[in-house]
Amino acid sequence: MFTTRPTLQGTFGMVSSTHWLASQSAMAVLEDGGNAYDAAVAAGFVLHVVEPHLNGPAGDLPVILAPAGGDVRVLCGQGPAPGGATIEHYRSLGLELVPGTGPLAAAVPGAFDAWMLLLRDHGTKSLAQVLRYAIGYAEDGHAPVERVGQTVESVRALFETEWTSSADVYLPGGRAPAPGELFRNPALAATWRRLTAEAEATGGDDRVAQIEAARDIWRTGFIAEALIRQSDRPTLDTSGSRHTGTLTAADLAGWSATYETPATYEWNGWTLCKAAGWSQGPVLLQQLALLPPVPELPAYGSEEYVHLLTEGCKLAMADREAWYGDAAGVPLAALLSEPYNTARRALVGEKASYELRPGSPDGRAPVLGAHAT
């Protein structure tokens, strides 16, 4: 059978990402003697440059890593809400919902610190060696994918009136990035160059000391200062009003990425690992728990098979809406238990359900937000 997606094989190494320049950069790291973790970090920072509409260093980063001969671990790069982001604070502003845009929606940035921990603990390359690819594409330019320009156009008015520093980068001369045209982000390149220079000045020739210095610069140095300045700037958000954020210097300085044990489920001889209930990863585990034993599964690809998987997905997603959030309060053991999912499986009828039907693990009553559908 002809396919445009052939099976790829190799004996040296292989990289897969959502953008060819990130994959190419990661492969260059491997060919330069770096390991898989070095390559992943380099690719991650390139993705910040070439897919800025999808991710960035101030976003979040859940990582599942399996070191050779070691235990599977999860690296949590999901920052919490700032300390001042309380229900009382939002209601004092006349808000019943957190605005979808603007500084009030911001969590503590988590991605950068998680990348640094991954590089420090499992990589071999220096900060400058993994950042040079992102710096190169930001400084010298790259041909952006179509969605970058489309996304910029969708927020043009906001950039031009509220996020003017973003307009300087993404609307040079008033034009959004266009496919096939060279696009540069000199501000980001300058940021990483300054970060690298300051980290090297502090850490000297010690690779780990440089990475630790970079983490400190992000949390307490010039980058932290810029994040707080932006948070303190009244900005129009989806509420229709201007608000300042709740992010403080203490929030940035007091948080770091952490390692944890993954959520797991045994299925058909395999152990599947996901991040815990602060992510939506356990949804997949519960979808497997909702299936009957493998010998009882309908024929692969049949109508009955697709129906069972689809309805199980709905039930798992309903439990996500009711139960996921702060990891300490998520009853994952009960949600993945055999008795609970056997009872949930009985809800799958012959017809598709249009209801949101969360369950009651451990007998607890589910709580859904008013806007959950």
Coordinates of C-alpha atoms in Angstrom, one line a residue:
M1 CA 0.0 0.0 0.0
F2 CA 1.3 3.4 -0.9
T3 CA 1.8 5.9 1.9
T4 CA 3.3 9.3 2.3
R5 CA 4.2 8.4 5.9
P6 CA 6.8 5.6 5.6
T7 CA 8.3 3.9 8.6
L8 CA 11.5 5.6 9.6
Q9 CA 14.4 3.7 10.9
G10 CA 17.9 4.6 12.0
T11 CA 20.9 3.5 14.1
F12 CA 22.2 6.8 15.3
G13 CA 19.3 8.9 16.5
M14 CA 15.9 10.3 15.5
V15 CA 14.0 13.5 16.3
S16 CA 10.3 14.4 15.9
S17 CA 8.7 17.7 16.6
T18 CA 6.0 20.0 15.2
H19 CA 8.4 22.1 13.1
W20 CA 11.2 21.0 10.8
L21 CA 13.6 23.7 12.0
A22 CA 13.2 22.4 15.6
S23 CA 13.8 18.8 14.5
Q24 CA 16.8 19.9 12.4
S25 CA 18.3 21.8 15.4
A26 CA 17.8 18.8 17.7
M27 CA 19.5 16.5 15.2
A28 CA 22.4 18.9 14.9
V29 CA 22.8 18.6 18.7
L30 CA 22.9 14.8 18.5
E31 CA 25.4 14.9 15.7
D32 CA 27.5 17.3 17.8
G33 CA 27.7 14.7 20.6
G34 CA 24.8 15.9 22.7
N35 CA 22.3 13.5 24.2
A36 CA 18.5 13.3 23.8
Y37 CA 17.9 15.8 26.6
D38 CA 20.3 18.4 25.1
A39 CA 18.5 17.9 21.8
A40 CA 15.1 18.3 23.4
V41 CA 16.0 21.5 25.1
A42 CA 17.5 23.0 21.9
A43 CA 14.3 22.0 19.9
G44 CA 12.1 23.5 22.6
F45 CA 13.7 26.9 22.4
V46 CA 13.6 26.8 18.6
L47 CA 9.8 26.1 18.8
H48 CA 9.4 29.3 20.9
V49 CA 10.8 31.1 17.9
V50 CA 9.2 29.4 14.9
E51 CA 5.8 28.6 16.5
P52 CA 5.2 31.6 18.8
H53 CA 1.5 31.3 18.4
L54 CA 1.6 27.9 20.1
N55 CA 4.2 28.1 22.9
G56 CA 6.8 30.3 24.6
P57 CA 9.3 30.3 27.4
A58 CA 6.8 31.9 29.8
G59 CA 4.3 29.1 29.1
D60 CA 4.1 25.7 30.8
L61 CA 5.9 22.4 30.2
P62 CA 4.9 18.9 31.3
V63 CA 7.7 16.4 30.5
I64 CA 7.6 12.7 30.8
L65 CA 11.2 11.3 30.8
A66 CA 12.5 7.8 30.9
P67 CA 16.3 7.7 31.5
A68 CA 18.1 4.6 30.3
G69 CA 18.0 2.2 33.1
G70 CA 16.1 4.6 35.4
D71 CA 12.6 5.2 36.6
V72 CA 10.1 7.1 34.5
R73 CA 9.6 10.6 36.0
V74 CA 7.5 13.6 35.3
L75 CA 9.0 17.1 35.3
C76 CA 6.3 19.6 36.2
G77 CA 6.8 22.9 34.5
Q78 CA 3.3 24.1 35.2
G79 CA 3.4 27.2 37.3
P80 CA 0.7 27.8 39.9
A81 CA -1.6 30.8 40.0
P82 CA 0.0 33.8 41.7
G83 CA -0.7 34.2 45.4
G84 CA -2.9 37.2 44.8
A85 CA -5.1 35.4 42.3
T86 CA -7.9 34.7 44.7
I87 CA -11.6 34.5 44.2
E88 CA -12.0 37.4 46.5
H89 CA -9.7 39.5 44.4
Y90 CA -11.5 38.8 41.1
R91 CA -14.9 39.5 42.7
S92 CA -13.5 42.8 44.2
L93 CA -12.9 43.8 40.6
G94 CA -16.5 43.0 39.7
L95 CA -15.5 39.8 37.8
E96 CA -17.2 36.4 38.1
L97 CA -14.8 34.8 35.6
V98 CA -11.1 35.1 35.1
P99 CA -10.6 37.0 31.9
G100 CA -9.3 34.9 29.1
T101 CA -6.6 37.4 28.1
G102 CA -4.5 40.0 29.8
P103 CA -2.4 39.9 33.0
L104 CA -5.2 38.7 35.2
A105 CA -5.1 35.4 33.3
A106 CA -1.4 34.8 33.9
A107 CA 0.0 32.0 35.9
V108 CA 3.6 31.8 37.2
P109 CA 5.7 31.1 34.1
G110 CA 6.9 27.5 34.2
A111 CA 8.5 26.4 30.9
F112 CA 11.9 28.1 31.1
D113 CA 12.7 26.6 34.6
A114 CA 11.6 23.2 33.5
W115 CA 13.8 23.3 30.4
M116 CA 16.7 24.4 32.6
L117 CA 16.2 21.6 35.1
L118 CA 16.1 19.1 32.3
L119 CA 19.3 20.4 30.9
R120 CA 21.0 20.6 34.3
D121 CA 20.1 17.1 35.5
H122 CA 20.2 15.1 32.3
G123 CA 22.0 17.0 29.6
T124 CA 25.6 17.5 28.8
K125 CA 25.7 20.7 26.8
S126 CA 26.1 24.3 28.1
L127 CA 23.4 26.9 28.1
A128 CA 25.0 28.7 25.1
Q129 CA 25.3 25.5 23.1
V130 CA 21.6 24.7 23.3
L131 CA 20.4 28.3 22.9
R132 CA 22.4 29.1 19.9
Y133 CA 19.9 27.6 17.4
A134 CA 17.0 29.6 18.8
I135 CA 19.2 32.7 18.9
G136 CA 20.2 32.1 15.2
Y137 CA 16.7 31.7 13.9
A138 CA 15.4 34.7 15.9
E139 CA 18.3 36.9 14.9
D140 CA 18.9 35.9 11.3
G141 CA 15.3 35.0 10.5
H142 CA 13.2 32.1 9.3
A143 CA 10.3 31.6 7.0
P144 CA 7.2 31.5 9.3
V145 CA 4.4 29.0 8.9
E146 CA 1.1 30.4 7.7
R147 CA -0.7 30.2 11.0
V148 CA 1.8 32.7 12.6
G149 CA 0.6 35.5 10.4
Q150 CA -3.0 34.5 10.7
T151 CA -2.8 34.5 14.5
V152 CA -1.1 37.9 14.5
E153 CA -3.8 39.4 12.2
S154 CA -6.5 38.1 14.6
V155 CA -5.1 40.1 17.4
R156 CA -3.7 43.1 15.4
A157 CA -5.9 45.7 17.1
L158 CA -4.9 44.4 20.6
F159 CA -1.2 44.4 19.6
E160 CA -1.4 47.9 18.2
T161 CA -3.2 49.5 21.1
E162 CA -2.3 47.4 24.2
W163 CA 0.6 45.1 23.5
T164 CA 2.7 47.6 21.6
S165 CA 6.0 45.8 22.3
S166 CA 4.5 42.7 20.6
A167 CA 3.5 44.9 17.7
D168 CA 7.1 46.0 17.3
V169 CA 8.1 42.4 16.8
Y170 CA 5.2 40.8 15.0
L171 CA 3.9 43.8 13.0
P172 CA 7.1 45.3 11.6
G173 CA 6.2 48.1 9.3
G174 CA 2.5 47.3 10.0
R175 CA 2.7 43.9 8.3
A176 CA 2.1 40.5 9.9
P177 CA 4.6 37.7 9.2
A178 CA 4.0 36.2 5.7
P179 CA 5.0 32.6 4.6
G180 CA 8.1 32.6 2.5
E181 CA 9.3 36.0 3.8
L182 CA 12.2 36.2 6.2
F183 CA 10.9 37.0 9.7
R184 CA 13.1 38.0 12.6
N185 CA 12.6 38.4 16.4
P186 CA 15.7 40.5 17.4
A187 CA 14.2 41.2 20.9
L188 CA 14.1 37.5 21.8
A189 CA 17.6 37.0 20.4
A190 CA 18.9 39.9 22.5
T191 CA 17.2 38.5 25.6
W192 CA 18.8 35.1 25.2
R193 CA 22.2 36.7 24.4
R194 CA 22.0 38.8 27.6
L195 CA 20.9 35.8 29.7
T196 CA 23.7 33.7 28.4
A197 CA 26.3 36.4 29.0
E198 CA 25.1 37.1 32.5
A199 CA 25.0 33.4 33.3
E200 CA 28.5 32.8 32.0
A201 CA 29.7 35.8 34.0
T202 CA 28.2 34.4 37.2
G203 CA 28.9 30.7 36.6
G204 CA 32.3 30.8 34.9
D205 CA 33.2 27.6 33.1
D206 CA 31.0 25.5 35.3
R207 CA 28.0 24.2 33.1
V208 CA 25.7 23.6 36.1
A209 CA 26.6 26.9 37.7
Q210 CA 25.7 28.7 34.5
I211 CA 22.3 26.9 34.3
E212 CA 21.6 27.8 38.0
A213 CA 22.6 31.4 37.3
A214 CA 20.1 31.4 34.3
R215 CA 17.4 30.1 36.5
D216 CA 18.1 32.9 39.0
I217 CA 18.1 35.5 36.3
W218 CA 14.7 34.3 35.1
R219 CA 13.2 34.4 38.6
T220 CA 14.9 37.5 40.1
G221 CA 16.9 39.2 37.4
F222 CA 16.2 41.4 34.4
I223 CA 13.6 38.9 32.9
A224 CA 11.7 38.8 36.2
E225 CA 11.7 42.6 36.3
A226 CA 10.3 42.8 32.8
L227 CA 7.6 40.3 33.6
I228 CA 6.5 42.2 36.7
R229 CA 6.5 45.6 34.8
Q230 CA 4.2 44.1 32.2
S231 CA 1.9 42.5 34.9
D232 CA 1.6 45.9 36.6
R233 CA 0.6 47.7 33.4
P234 CA -3.2 48.2 33.1
T235 CA -4.2 46.2 30.0
L236 CA -7.5 45.7 28.2
D237 CA -8.7 42.1 28.6
T238 CA -11.8 40.1 27.5
S239 CA -13.9 41.6 30.3
G240 CA -13.8 44.8 28.3
S241 CA -11.9 46.7 31.0
R242 CA -8.2 47.3 31.8
H243 CA -6.7 45.5 34.7
T244 CA -3.3 44.9 36.2
G245 CA -2.1 41.4 37.1
T246 CA -1.5 39.6 40.3
L247 CA 2.0 38.3 39.5
T248 CA 4.6 39.5 42.0
A249 CA 8.3 39.2 42.5
A250 CA 7.7 36.8 45.4
D251 CA 5.6 34.5 43.1
L252 CA 8.5 34.3 40.6
A253 CA 11.2 33.9 43.1
G254 CA 9.3 31.3 45.2
W255 CA 8.5 28.7 42.5
S256 CA 10.6 26.2 40.6
A257 CA 9.9 23.2 38.4
T258 CA 9.8 19.8 40.2
Y259 CA 10.1 16.1 39.5
E260 CA 7.3 13.7 40.6
T261 CA 6.1 10.1 40.1
P262 CA 3.9 9.7 37.1
A263 CA 0.3 8.6 37.2
T264 CA 0.3 5.0 35.8
Y265 CA -2.2 2.4 34.5
E266 CA -1.5 -1.2 33.6
W267 CA -3.1 -2.2 30.3
N268 CA -2.6 -5.3 28.2
G269 CA 0.9 -5.9 29.5
W270 CA 2.0 -2.3 29.2
T271 CA 2.5 0.3 31.9
L272 CA 1.3 3.7 30.6
C273 CA 2.6 6.9 32.3
K274 CA 1.1 10.4 32.4
A275 CA 1.5 13.6 34.4
A276 CA -0.9 13.8 37.4
G277 CA -4.2 15.5 37.7
W278 CA -2.7 19.0 37.3
S279 CA -2.6 18.0 33.7
Q280 CA -5.3 16.3 31.6
G281 CA -2.9 13.3 31.0
P282 CA -4.9 10.8 33.2
V283 CA -7.8 11.1 30.8
L284 CA -6.1 8.6 28.5
L285 CA -5.5 6.3 31.4
Q286 CA -9.1 6.4 32.4
Q287 CA -10.2 5.8 28.8
L288 CA -8.2 2.6 28.9
A289 CA -9.7 1.7 32.3
L290 CA -13.2 2.2 30.9
L291 CA -12.6 -0.5 28.2
P292 CA -13.6 -4.1 28.8
P293 CA -10.9 -6.8 28.9
V294 CA -9.1 -7.0 25.6
P295 CA -10.7 -10.3 24.5
E296 CA -14.1 -8.7 24.9
L297 CA -13.3 -5.7 22.7
P298 CA -15.3 -5.3 19.5
A299 CA -13.5 -5.8 16.3
Y300 CA -10.9 -3.0 15.6
G301 CA -12.4 -0.2 13.4
S302 CA -15.9 -1.6 13.7
E303 CA -18.9 0.7 14.5
E304 CA -19.2 -0.9 17.9
Y305 CA -15.5 -0.3 18.5
V306 CA -15.6 3.4 17.6
H307 CA -18.8 3.9 19.6
L308 CA -17.2 2.3 22.7
L309 CA -14.1 4.4 22.5
T310 CA -16.0 7.6 21.8
E311 CA -18.4 7.2 24.7
G312 CA -15.6 6.2 27.0
C313 CA -13.8 9.3 26.0
K314 CA -16.8 11.4 26.9
L315 CA -17.1 9.8 30.4
A316 CA -13.4 10.3 31.1
M317 CA -13.6 14.0 29.9
A318 CA -16.6 14.6 32.2
D319 CA -14.5 13.3 35.1
R320 CA -11.7 15.6 34.0
E321 CA -14.1 18.6 34.2
A322 CA -15.3 17.7 37.7
W323 CA -12.2 16.4 39.3
Y324 CA -8.9 17.6 37.8
G325 CA -7.0 20.6 39.0
D326 CA -4.7 21.0 42.0
A327 CA -2.9 17.7 42.1
A328 CA -3.4 17.2 45.9
G329 CA -7.1 17.1 45.6
V330 CA -7.6 14.8 42.5
P331 CA -8.8 11.3 43.5
L332 CA -6.8 9.6 40.8
A333 CA -6.6 6.2 42.5
A334 CA -10.4 6.0 42.7
L335 CA -10.8 7.4 39.1
L336 CA -8.6 4.7 37.7
S337 CA -9.9 1.8 39.9
E338 CA -11.6 -1.2 38.3
P339 CA -14.8 -1.0 40.3
Y340 CA -15.4 2.6 39.5
N341 CA -14.8 2.2 35.8
T342 CA -16.8 -1.0 35.6
A343 CA -19.7 0.9 36.9
R344 CA -19.0 3.8 34.6
R345 CA -18.8 1.5 31.6
A346 CA -22.3 0.4 32.2
L347 CA -23.4 3.9 31.2
V348 CA -22.4 3.3 27.6
G349 CA -25.6 2.6 25.8
E350 CA -26.4 1.8 22.2
K351 CA -26.8 5.5 21.2
A352 CA -24.4 8.4 21.6
S353 CA -24.9 10.5 24.8
Y354 CA -25.2 14.2 24.7
E355 CA -24.9 14.7 28.5
L356 CA -21.9 15.6 30.6
R357 CA -21.9 12.8 33.1
P358 CA -19.1 13.0 35.8
G359 CA -19.0 10.2 38.3
S360 CA -18.7 10.1 42.1
P361 CA -15.3 8.4 43.0
D362 CA -15.2 7.4 46.7
G363 CA -18.8 8.6 46.9
R364 CA -17.9 12.2 46.6
A365 CA -20.3 14.5 44.7
P366 CA -18.9 16.0 41.5
V367 CA -18.6 19.7 41.2
L368 CA -18.9 21.3 37.7
G369 CA -18.3 24.9 36.8
A370 CA -21.3 26.8 35.6
H371 CA -19.7 27.1 32.2
A372 CA -18.8 23.4 31.8
T373 CA -20.6 21.8 28.8

